[in-house]
Amino acid sequence: MKAGSNLEKILTAGHFAFTGELGPPRGTSIEHVKEKAQHLIGHVDMVNITDNQTAMVRMSSWAASMIVKELGLEPNYQMVCRDRNRLAMQADILGAYAHGLRNILCLTGDHQQFGDHPNAKGVFDIDSMQLVSMVKKMRDEGKFLSGEEIHEPPKFFIGAAANPFADPFEWRIHRLAKKVEAGCDFIQTQCVYNMKKMREWIKMANDMGLTDRTYILAGITPMKSIGMAKYMQSKVPGIEVPDEIIKRLQGVDKKMVAEEGIKIACEQIEEFKELKGVAGIHLMAIEWEHKVPEIAERAKVLPRPVMD
Amino acid sequence: MDISTLLSGSNAYDFIRGPLVWISFIVFFLGLIFQVFRFISMTEKIDHSVYNPRPRTKLPKLSLNAETISRFLTKTKLSIVGVNPVMVIVTTLFHICLVVAPLFLLAHNILLKDAIGVSLFSFSDCFADYLTLILMACGLYFLLRRFFVARVRAITTRYDYVMLFLATAPFITGYLAYHQLLPDYYRLVISLHILSGELMLMAVPFTKFVHMVFFFVFRFSIESEYSLGKGNRTW
Amino acid sequence: MFKKNTAGVDTARVKERLEEHKTKMKLSLKACAHCTLCAESCFLYMARDKDPKYTPSYKFINSIGLLYKTKGNVDKVTLGEIRDNVWERCALCTRCYCPLGIDIPEMIALARSICREQGVYPQYDRE
Amino acid sequence: MVKSKRKPVEEIQNSIADFDKILTVGCGGCASVCLAGGQREVNALNAELGLLFKSEKKTKKLGSYTVERQCNMQFLVELDEKVKDYDCLVSMACGAGVQLMAERYPTLPVFPAVNTVSIGVDREIGMYEEKCRACGECVLAYTGGICPVTRCAKGVFNGPCGGTNRGKCEISQDIPCAWLDIFERLKGQNRLDDIMKLQAPMQWQNQVQRTTVQEPYARRYYK
């Protein structure tokens, strides 16, 4: 065991993992976090706590992670490179570990121009890949980035993101290889809609032996409406929504679009369960946390295994 | 045989009035075409769409108001018009007269009608006379400038005087001929008038007069800080 | 005829460089009407009490113009004079105005380049 | 070279509002080349300021002068006599020029008239593109001559990030993805190996004021 988190135990035991996502509030309400978290307890193995996602100021990821942890749900502490330099990052990693957090997800982060402070200075002192390698160095070598010894180093289960659909496609697998080389233990992918491309990517990962060295969790976001599907297709960078998905949503009765979206998600989950190289699902039900139990139920991933 | 008898001799006189006119027109036009083609071959077109400012922003529409007018006036004041107003006015007048006076002169148009059957619009003789006087006055200003302005004198050579003389000679001789100021030498003056005009035309493509084409070519098509318009060619 | 003392100058190379840019440069030199309307656009001309030697046309006539006039047969002394014209009297700020649109900065730049090749350039480090 | 852009006239007017004798100093170096602060811009600025002051019924003395380069003390010497007639200076040079002038005339207020924007290249007349951030640790050797620090919005060293959007940057469809360009160029040169390895974190050099001493001169300045 590298870190001994619930997710690590589930993955190493060979179970099909199922993780969720939770955005901290834009305020100080603990109730808000609790309300969102209660839908997830018992239905996911771990929940990602986003870090100022889309560059909007929110309760800090480690603080929200602590609240979630108290509720009995395992958090995945997300960290982006946009807001902190290497000193602050390492300090936060130490603090987060001291408070019992065991998973970390290393991201570059959305550009500040998207958010509510578009002219903030983006730090980007190091990039996500260097962050992965830094956390690994802290854990495995017990050293800071500078090379100085750490007294009781933090032991994190290190995650990273991968986007199989961004350009250039042929480079994506090499980028995954670089992340694995940097030392990530698990990968959560961008929302998958283009299954053909995903299969191709996973096959390459299998062929290169990358899936033996890291666990890949496929990202799933059920479509809530046709508008959302079209927005994702045209406006969200790095997400590829094939026309078939939109046609399929348009083909059903207006009231049933959300239902159809969940159906598509469940079909994807069914396929990933059988696909060699995919170790689990990362469900990003954006502002739809209360649907998670239903989706988990229908995707037949319940009950979640309890590890000791 | 001295030069006056040579030029007023019937053989030479016929040659100057006849074939040499056509030769000078041909040399003038072919020379200009040659220079323009050479210019085109030396330069290449620019694709202005390659580089765009990022991020792109929209400009407000141009409108005529007190602010834009005062901005235009300031710009003019700072431009060459404001810095050297006399020279700009003189040179503009000079060049307008240089082109317009001979082109729309009644006497020239009669000759043109005789030769090819068509003619251009003509000024009254009196007006053409004024234009000629203005041109000669401007020429005198240039001459005095070459003499007395230090920075002009610094780069003036004999060639500049010769060319200034060549440019004004057809007008001086034309003026003399029209007013019959040298009645005894009328035929000689007329010969000199035609000859100097022909020489000037032939000189345009191959001497510093080439700036006649290059003012338009350089300023209007080559992209630069001072180009008139955007400029879509580069060396 | 006296032969010019061109010792220390690779005149063959100078000629080669002049030949490369012949058409454009000769045309530009020819097109110059010697009107000096460019003078005021030169800030050095303005700053040096309107010394005629700072007129842009003076500078290119007495640098690249001189090189073409002598067909590249120049001695070190002449190159030295050219250096004064293109370095000491020109900052190559590229802002000279020519009513005919002659590209003066490029002419100065070519003269600089030819001088540099012949080892004639300002010595900043006089140690 | 260094690219700069004139400040709005109101901002300049604001900073010199309390002074009556103002000398605007242009620079014949980069600021002139990028059409931001040469003699022509000095004259234009003074004309604009003159009109503004006139509309406020204020009489002020506006002087103009341009020096060869404001980033070298030897070219500022010629200003020494001139500045005596003025009670403030406006510099149209880049930030370096403004500071050197302020250093030479410590008793005179010096105000900037341009914003120093970037180290860039000339694309078209009056259009300049940023190319270098002077980070002090050039990585162009392994990025195919395309700078990720300048061109990538997130300045990543192991790109392209997941935000690459149909060949463009996630922040705008107008901005090409730097790392996609790096990839394409290296692929074309058969050099993809250069970016296969994990690139170690940058050792940022531009965090304190740097003084550059060229190697052959080291003995002069280091004891």
CSV table of C-alpha atoms in Angstrom, one decimal, chain D residues 34-136:
chain,number,residue,atom,x,y,z
D,34,CYS,CA,7.5,50.2,-32.6
D,35,LEU,CA,6.0,53.6,-33.4
D,36,ALA,CA,5.2,54.3,-29.7
D,37,GLY,CA,7.8,56.9,-28.6
D,38,GLY,CA,9.8,58.4,-31.3
D,39,GLN,CA,10.0,62.1,-32.3
D,40,ARG,CA,6.7,61.8,-34.2
D,41,GLU,CA,4.9,60.5,-31.1
D,42,VAL,CA,6.5,63.1,-28.9
D,43,ASN,CA,5.1,65.8,-31.2
D,44,ALA,CA,1.7,64.2,-31.3
D,45,LEU,CA,1.5,63.8,-27.5
D,46,ASN,CA,2.4,67.4,-27.0
D,47,ALA,CA,-0.1,68.5,-29.5
D,48,GLU,CA,-2.8,66.5,-27.8
D,49,LEU,CA,-1.8,67.7,-24.3
D,50,GLY,CA,-1.7,71.3,-25.7
D,51,LEU,CA,-5.3,71.1,-26.9
D,52,LEU,CA,-6.4,69.6,-23.6
D,53,PHE,CA,-4.7,72.3,-21.5
D,54,LYS,CA,-6.1,74.9,-23.8
D,55,SER,CA,-9.6,73.6,-23.3
D,56,GLU,CA,-9.0,73.9,-19.6
D,57,LYS,CA,-7.7,77.5,-20.1
D,58,LYS,CA,-4.3,76.6,-18.7
D,59,THR,CA,-1.1,77.9,-20.1
D,60,LYS,CA,1.8,75.4,-19.8
D,61,LYS,CA,5.2,75.2,-21.4
D,62,LEU,CA,5.4,71.9,-23.4
D,63,GLY,CA,8.9,71.0,-24.6
D,64,SER,CA,9.9,68.1,-26.8
D,65,TYR,CA,13.1,66.4,-27.4
D,66,THR,CA,14.2,63.0,-28.6
D,67,VAL,CA,17.4,61.2,-27.6
D,68,GLU,CA,19.2,58.4,-29.3
D,69,ARG,CA,18.4,55.8,-26.6
D,70,GLN,CA,17.2,56.4,-23.1
D,71,CYS,CA,18.6,53.2,-21.8
D,72,ASN,CA,22.2,54.5,-21.9
D,73,MET,CA,23.4,57.3,-19.7
D,74,GLN,CA,25.7,58.7,-22.4
D,75,PHE,CA,22.7,59.6,-24.5
D,76,LEU,CA,21.0,61.4,-21.6
D,77,VAL,CA,23.9,63.8,-21.1
D,78,GLU,CA,22.6,66.1,-23.8
D,79,LEU,CA,19.4,66.6,-21.7
D,80,ASP,CA,21.3,68.0,-18.7
D,81,GLU,CA,21.1,71.7,-19.9
D,82,LYS,CA,17.6,71.4,-21.3
D,83,VAL,CA,15.9,69.9,-18.2
D,84,LYS,CA,16.9,73.0,-16.2
D,85,ASP,CA,14.0,74.9,-17.9
D,86,TYR,CA,11.4,72.4,-16.9
D,87,ASP,CA,9.8,71.2,-13.7
D,88,CYS,CA,8.8,67.7,-14.8
D,89,LEU,CA,9.8,65.1,-17.4
D,90,VAL,CA,7.6,62.8,-19.5
D,91,SER,CA,9.4,59.8,-20.9
D,92,MET,CA,8.2,58.0,-24.0
D,93,ALA,CA,10.8,55.2,-23.6
D,94,CYS,CA,10.2,51.7,-22.2
D,95,GLY,CA,10.3,51.2,-18.4
D,96,ALA,CA,14.1,50.9,-18.5
D,97,GLY,CA,14.4,54.3,-20.1
D,98,VAL,CA,12.0,56.0,-17.7
D,99,GLN,CA,14.0,54.6,-14.8
D,100,LEU,CA,17.4,55.6,-16.1
D,101,MET,CA,16.1,59.1,-16.7
D,102,ALA,CA,14.6,59.3,-13.2
D,103,GLU,CA,18.0,58.2,-11.9
D,104,ARG,CA,19.9,60.9,-13.8
D,105,TYR,CA,17.5,63.6,-12.6
D,106,PRO,CA,16.6,62.6,-9.0
D,107,THR,CA,15.1,65.9,-8.2
D,108,LEU,CA,12.8,66.0,-11.2
D,109,PRO,CA,9.6,64.0,-11.3
D,110,VAL,CA,9.7,61.6,-14.4
D,111,PHE,CA,6.4,60.2,-15.7
D,112,PRO,CA,6.0,57.4,-18.2
D,113,ALA,CA,3.9,58.0,-21.3
D,114,VAL,CA,4.0,54.5,-22.6
D,115,ASN,CA,3.2,51.1,-21.2
D,116,THR,CA,6.0,48.6,-21.9
D,117,VAL,CA,4.3,45.6,-23.3
D,118,SER,CA,6.6,42.9,-24.4
D,119,ILE,CA,9.7,41.6,-26.2
D,120,GLY,CA,8.3,40.9,-29.6
D,121,VAL,CA,8.5,40.9,-33.3
D,122,ASP,CA,7.2,43.1,-36.1
D,123,ARG,CA,4.3,41.5,-37.9
D,124,GLU,CA,2.9,44.3,-39.9
D,125,ILE,CA,3.3,48.1,-39.7
D,126,GLY,CA,2.1,49.0,-36.2
D,127,MET,CA,1.3,45.4,-35.3
D,128,TYR,CA,3.7,43.5,-33.0
D,129,GLU,CA,3.5,40.1,-31.5
D,130,GLU,CA,5.0,39.1,-28.1
D,131,LYS,CA,7.6,36.4,-28.4
D,132,CYS,CA,9.7,36.3,-25.2
D,133,ARG,CA,9.1,36.8,-21.5
D,134,ALA,CA,12.8,37.1,-20.6
D,135,CYS,CA,12.4,34.2,-18.2
D,136,GLY,CA,16.2,33.7,-18.2
